[in-house]
Coordinates of C-alpha atoms and ligand atoms in Angstrom, one line a residue:
X218 CA 6.7 8.4 19.1
X219 CA 6.1 5.7 21.2
X220 CA 4.0 3.3 19.8
X221 CA 1.5 1.5 22.6
X222 CA 2.7 -1.6 23.4
X223 CA -1.2 -2.5 22.8
X224 CA -1.3 -1.6 19.4
X225 CA -1.8 -5.1 18.4
X226 CA -5.1 -5.5 20.0
X227 CA -7.1 -4.9 16.7
X228 CA -6.4 -6.9 14.0
X229 CA -3.7 -5.2 11.8
X230 CA -1.4 -6.8 9.4
X231 CA 1.2 -8.8 11.2
X232 CA 4.6 -8.7 10.1
X233 CA 4.6 -5.1 9.9
X234 CA 6.8 -3.4 13.1
X235 CA 4.1 -0.3 13.3
X236 CA 6.6 0.6 16.5
X237 CA 9.7 0.7 14.7
X238 CA 8.1 2.3 11.7
X239 CA 6.5 5.3 13.5
X240 CA 10.0 6.0 15.6
X241 CA 12.3 5.8 12.6
X242 CA 9.5 8.0 10.8
X243 CA 9.2 10.4 13.9
X244 CA 13.0 11.0 14.0
X245 CA 13.0 11.8 10.2
X246 CA 10.7 14.4 10.8
X247 CA 11.6 15.7 13.6
X248 CA 15.6 16.1 11.9
X249 CA 13.5 18.2 9.4
X250 CA 11.3 20.2 11.1
X251 CA 14.5 20.9 13.8
X252 CA 16.1 22.4 10.0
X253 CA 13.2 24.5 9.0
X254 CA 13.2 27.1 11.3
X255 CA 16.7 28.9 12.0
X256 CA 17.2 30.9 14.7
X257 CA 17.8 34.4 13.3
X258 CA 16.7 38.1 14.4
X259 CA 14.4 39.0 15.9
X260 CA 15.0 35.8 18.0
X261 CA 12.1 35.9 20.4
X262 CA 9.8 35.3 17.4
X263 CA 11.9 32.3 16.0
X264 CA 12.3 30.9 19.6
X265 CA 8.5 30.6 20.3
X266 CA 8.1 28.8 16.9
X267 CA 10.6 26.4 17.7
X268 CA 9.3 26.0 21.3
X269 CA 6.0 24.2 20.2
X270 CA 6.9 22.7 16.8
X271 CA 9.6 20.9 18.6
X272 CA 7.8 19.9 21.6
X273 CA 7.6 16.6 20.8
X274 CA 4.2 15.7 19.2
X275 CA 3.3 12.2 17.8
X276 CA 3.9 13.6 14.2
X277 CA 0.4 11.5 13.2
X278 CA 0.1 14.4 10.3
X279 CA 3.6 14.0 8.4
X280 CA 3.5 10.4 9.0
X281 CA 0.4 10.1 7.1
X282 CA 1.5 12.4 4.5
X283 CA 4.7 10.7 4.2
X284 CA 3.0 7.2 3.8
X285 CA 0.4 7.7 1.5
X286 CA 2.8 9.4 -1.0
X287 CA 5.0 6.1 -0.6
X288 CA 2.0 4.0 -1.4
X289 CA 0.7 5.7 -4.2
X290 CA 4.6 5.3 -5.8
X291 CA 6.0 8.3 -4.4
X292 CA 9.3 9.0 -2.4
X293 CA 9.6 10.5 1.2
X294 CA 11.6 13.3 -0.2
X295 CA 9.0 14.5 -2.9
X296 CA 6.7 14.8 0.7
X297 CA 8.4 16.2 3.0
X298 CA 8.4 19.3 2.6
X299 CA 4.5 19.1 2.6
X300 CA 4.9 16.3 6.0
X301 CA 6.8 19.5 7.7
X302 CA 4.0 22.0 6.5
X303 CA 1.1 20.0 7.7
X304 CA 2.8 19.9 11.2
X305 CA 3.7 23.3 11.4
X306 CA -0.1 24.0 10.4
X307 CA -1.5 21.7 13.0
X308 CA 1.1 23.3 16.0
X309 CA 0.0 26.6 15.2
X310 CA -3.7 25.7 15.8
X311 CA -2.5 24.0 18.7
X312 CA -0.9 27.4 20.0
X313 CA -3.7 29.5 19.1
X314 CA -6.5 27.0 20.5
X315 CA -4.5 26.9 23.8
X316 CA -5.0 30.9 24.4
X317 CA -6.9 32.2 27.3
X318 CA -9.2 33.6 24.7
X319 CA -10.0 30.3 23.2
X320 CA -9.3 26.6 25.3
X321 CA -7.5 28.7 27.9
X322 CA -4.9 25.7 28.8
X323 CA -2.0 26.0 30.6
X324 CA 0.0 22.8 29.3
X325 CA 0.5 21.0 25.7
X326 CA 2.4 18.5 24.6
X327 CA 3.7 18.1 28.6
X328 CA 5.5 21.4 28.7
X329 CA 3.7 24.7 29.3
X330 CA 1.8 26.2 26.5
X331 CA 3.1 29.0 24.4
X332 CA 1.7 32.2 25.7
X333 CA 2.4 30.9 29.4
X334 CA 6.2 31.0 28.1
X335 CA 6.3 33.9 25.6
X336 CA 2.8 36.0 26.6
X337 CA -0.3 36.4 24.5
X338 CA 1.3 38.8 21.9
X339 CA 4.0 36.5 20.9
X340 CA 1.8 33.5 20.9
X341 CA -0.4 34.9 18.3
X342 CA 2.4 35.9 16.3
X343 CA 4.4 32.8 16.8
X344 CA 1.2 30.7 15.4
X345 CA 1.3 33.3 12.2
X346 CA 4.5 32.6 11.7
X347 CA 4.1 29.1 11.7
X348 CA 0.7 29.4 9.2
X349 CA 3.1 31.5 6.8
X350 CA 6.0 29.3 6.8
X351 CA 4.3 26.4 6.2
X352 CA 2.9 27.4 2.8
X353 CA 6.3 29.3 2.1
X354 CA 7.9 25.7 3.1
X355 CA 5.7 23.7 0.4
X356 CA 6.2 26.6 -2.3
X357 CA 10.0 26.6 -2.2
X358 CA 10.7 23.0 -0.5
X359 CA 9.2 20.7 -2.6
X360 CA 11.7 19.0 -5.1
X361 CA 11.5 19.6 -9.2
X362 CA 10.9 16.4 -9.6
X363 CA 7.1 16.9 -8.2
X364 CA 5.1 18.8 -11.2
X365 CA 4.4 22.8 -10.3
X366 CA 0.7 21.6 -10.7
X367 CA 0.7 19.1 -7.8
X368 CA 2.3 21.5 -5.4
X369 CA -0.1 24.1 -6.8
X370 CA -3.2 21.4 -5.5
X371 CA -1.5 20.8 -2.4
X372 CA -1.1 24.6 -1.0
X373 CA -4.9 25.1 -2.2
X374 CA -6.0 21.7 -0.4
X375 CA -4.2 22.9 2.5
X376 CA -5.7 26.2 2.9
X377 CA -9.2 24.9 2.1
X378 CA -8.7 22.7 5.4
X379 CA -7.4 25.5 7.7
X380 CA -9.5 28.4 6.8
X381 CA -13.6 29.1 7.3
X382 CA -14.3 25.6 5.7
X383 CA -12.1 23.4 7.6
X384 CA -10.2 23.8 11.1
X385 CA -11.6 27.9 11.2
X386 CA -15.2 26.8 11.2
X387 CA -14.9 23.6 13.2
X388 CA -13.3 26.1 15.7
X389 CA -16.1 28.5 15.5
X390 CA -18.8 26.0 16.0
X391 CA -17.0 24.3 19.2
X392 CA -17.0 27.6 21.0
X393 CA -20.3 28.3 20.3
X394 CA -21.3 25.1 21.7
X395 CA -19.5 25.4 24.5
X396 CA -22.0 25.0 27.9
X397 CA -24.6 23.4 25.5
X398 CA -25.8 20.5 27.0
X399 CA -27.8 20.1 24.0
X400 CA -25.5 20.2 21.6
X401 CA -27.0 17.7 18.6
X402 CA -25.0 14.6 16.9
X403 CA -24.9 16.4 13.9
X404 CA -23.4 19.8 15.1
X405 CA -20.8 17.1 17.2
X406 CA -20.0 15.5 13.8
X407 CA -19.7 19.2 12.2
X408 CA -17.6 20.2 14.6
X409 CA -15.1 17.6 14.6
X410 CA -15.2 16.8 10.9
X411 CA -13.8 20.5 10.4
X412 CA -11.8 21.0 13.2
X413 CA -9.7 17.5 13.4
X414 CA -10.9 15.1 10.1
X415 CA -10.3 18.2 7.5
X416 CA -6.3 18.6 8.3
X417 CA -5.9 14.7 8.4
X418 CA -7.6 14.7 5.4
X419 CA -5.7 16.9 3.7
X420 CA -2.2 15.4 5.1
X421 CA -3.4 11.9 3.3
X422 CA -4.8 13.5 0.2
X423 CA -2.0 15.9 -0.2
X424 CA 0.8 12.8 0.3
X425 CA -1.1 11.2 -2.7
X426 CA -1.4 14.1 -5.1
X427 CA 2.1 14.6 -4.7
X428 CA 2.9 11.0 -5.8
X429 CA 0.5 11.3 -8.8
X430 CA -2.8 9.6 -7.2
X431 CA -5.5 9.3 -9.7
X432 CA -9.1 10.8 -9.1
X433 CA -10.1 7.3 -8.3
X434 CA -7.3 6.9 -5.6
X435 CA -8.0 10.3 -4.0
X436 CA -11.8 9.1 -3.6
X437 CA -10.3 6.5 -1.8
X438 CA -8.1 8.5 0.2
X439 CA -10.6 10.7 1.4
X440 CA -12.8 8.0 2.7
X441 CA -9.9 6.5 4.9
X442 CA -9.1 9.8 6.1
X443 CA -12.6 11.1 6.8
X444 CA -13.0 7.9 8.8
X445 CA -9.7 7.9 10.6
X446 CA -10.5 11.7 11.4
X447 CA -13.5 10.9 13.2
X448 CA -12.2 8.1 14.9
X449 CA -9.1 9.7 16.3
X450 CA -11.4 12.3 17.9
X451 CA -13.6 9.9 19.2
X452 CA -10.4 8.0 21.0
X453 CA -9.3 12.2 22.0
X454 CA -12.7 12.7 23.7
X455 CA -12.4 9.2 25.6
X456 CA -8.9 10.1 26.6
X457 CA -9.8 13.4 27.9
X458 CA -11.9 11.3 30.2
X459 CA -10.0 8.1 31.1
X460 CA -6.1 9.3 30.6
X461 CA -3.9 11.3 33.0
X462 CA -2.7 14.7 32.5
X463 CA 0.7 13.1 32.4
X464 CA 0.0 10.5 29.5
X465 CA -1.6 13.3 27.5
X466 CA 0.6 16.4 28.5
X467 CA -2.2 18.5 28.7
X468 CA -4.9 19.1 31.2
X469 CA -7.3 16.1 31.7
X470 CA -10.9 16.2 32.1
X471 CA -11.5 19.4 29.7
X472 CA -14.4 18.6 28.1
X473 CA -16.4 17.7 31.3
X474 CA -15.4 20.7 33.0
X475 CA -16.3 23.1 30.3
X476 CA -19.7 21.0 29.8
X477 CA -19.2 20.3 26.0
X478 CA -21.0 17.5 24.5
X479 CA -18.7 14.6 23.6
X480 CA -19.1 11.3 21.7
X481 CA -18.5 9.3 25.0
X482 CA -21.2 11.9 26.9
X483 CA -23.9 11.0 23.9
X484 CA -22.8 7.2 23.6
X485 CA -20.7 5.8 26.5
X486 CA -17.2 4.7 26.6
X487 CA -17.9 1.5 25.1
X488 CA -19.9 2.0 22.1
X489 CA -17.9 5.1 21.4
X490 CA -15.0 2.6 21.1
X491 CA -17.2 0.3 19.2
X492 CA -18.1 3.2 16.8
X493 CA -14.1 4.2 16.4
X494 CA -13.0 0.5 15.8
X495 CA -16.0 0.2 13.1
X496 CA -14.6 3.8 11.2
X497 CA -11.1 2.2 11.0
X498 CA -12.4 -1.3 9.5
X499 CA -13.7 1.0 7.1
X500 CA -10.9 3.1 6.9
X501 CA -8.3 -0.2 6.3
X502 CA -11.2 -1.4 3.6
X503 CA -11.1 1.4 1.2
X504 CA -7.3 0.7 0.9
X505 CA -7.8 -3.1 0.0
X506 CA -7.1 -2.7 -3.6
X507 CA -3.7 -1.5 -3.0
X508 CA -2.6 -4.6 -1.4
X509 CA 0.6 -4.9 0.6
X510 CA 1.5 -1.3 0.0
X511 CA -1.3 -0.1 2.2
X512 CA 0.2 -1.8 5.3
X513 CA 1.6 1.2 6.8
X514 CA -1.3 3.5 6.9
X515 CA -3.6 0.1 7.9
X516 CA -1.5 -0.3 10.7
X517 CA -1.5 3.4 11.4
X518 CA -5.2 3.9 11.7
X519 CA -5.4 1.1 14.3
X520 CA -2.6 2.9 16.2
X521 CA -5.0 6.2 16.2
X522 CA -7.6 4.2 18.2
X523 CA -5.1 2.0 20.2
X524 CA -3.3 5.0 21.7
X525 CA -3.2 6.0 25.5
X526 CA -1.9 9.7 24.8
Ligands
GRG61 C1 -6.0 27.4 11.3 C2 -5.7 29.7 10.8 C3 -6.0 29.0 11.9 C4 -6.3 29.0 13.1 C5 -6.7 28.2 14.1 C6 -7.9 27.3 17.0 C7 -8.2 26.7 15.6 C8 -8.0 27.9 14.5 C9 -8.7 25.3 15.4 C10 -8.4 24.8 16.3 C11 -7.8 23.1 16.2 C12 -7.5 22.1 16.9 C13 -6.3 22.6 18.3 C14 -8.0 21.0 16.9 C15 -7.7 19.6 17.6 C16 -7.4 18.7 17.2 C17 -6.4 17.7 17.8 C18 -7.3 16.3 17.9 C19 -5.0 17.5 18.4 C20 -4.7 16.5 19.1 O1 -3.6 15.8 18.0 P1 -2.6 15.1 18.5 O2 -3.2 13.8 19.5 O3 -1.1 15.8 19.3 O4 -2.0 14.4 17.5 P2 0.0 15.7 19.0 O5 0.7 16.8 20.2 O6 0.4 14.6 19.1 O7 0.5 16.4 17.8

């Protein structure tokens, strides 16, 4: 990920080189993801899975998972299998989201969408393959210095974040809301707490659980991640209006076209930015008790609202 030059626009701690940190972590995740799917027979499905997984996203989710594990006292090695899994899960949700039956998009991460290259049948299966692989990966590749009970908790949390109580439920309400100009703020919050924030929360909380976070730590991590999750979506809505297709790597202006109610359509762009900043400030405050160790997660929170893609 190339962190934006303007990431210092808000007041994240000085002396922490976020751009270098993100760059190094992104490379680490990319290497592990590349190794996670060898191409064997039937080659087509492995190629389709690799096509979207290695298409170059920002890797915010695995980076959050690793950073939280380290903040709580664990290591990158302990959390890498889960970090790869969350990126596989995120990628599968993007592949399915882009299908003609859902958002019907031709571009993602600056490339043609999976179904445009491999066809709808293989794209559905590539998503399914990534979904299954993610859980296999956590179960079989988490190192033995992570107690098995923690790994089980991670599997349960990830499944919960993805299913009807998470991404799937959020997507259903999102689909139902298309073209409805009277969608309430409550419904909008439901959609994004489930579609976007639930997986971000799982990334952070699972990173913490792997490192042995206490119940109190998990509560702080939950509040941190729920706040950044909503801020992430507010910025996503703003970028859909203000950024170009080139910057986004996907079709811009889709929300307006689909007549979707969004945060900027309810509050306006400036008010939406202010709310996102307030959420990030609240998120950072949740981690104050971790002192210096919280600096990466606090800086990532600021990156989320200052990004341009
Ligand atoms: C989860 C079983 C299962 C099915 C999928 C389609 C679907 C159900 C859910 C939709 C989830 C979705 C696409 C949410 C949007 C999340 C979001 C804000 C994506 C953009 O994330 P970035 O900006 O993208 O991190 P990159 O490409 O950088 O990773």
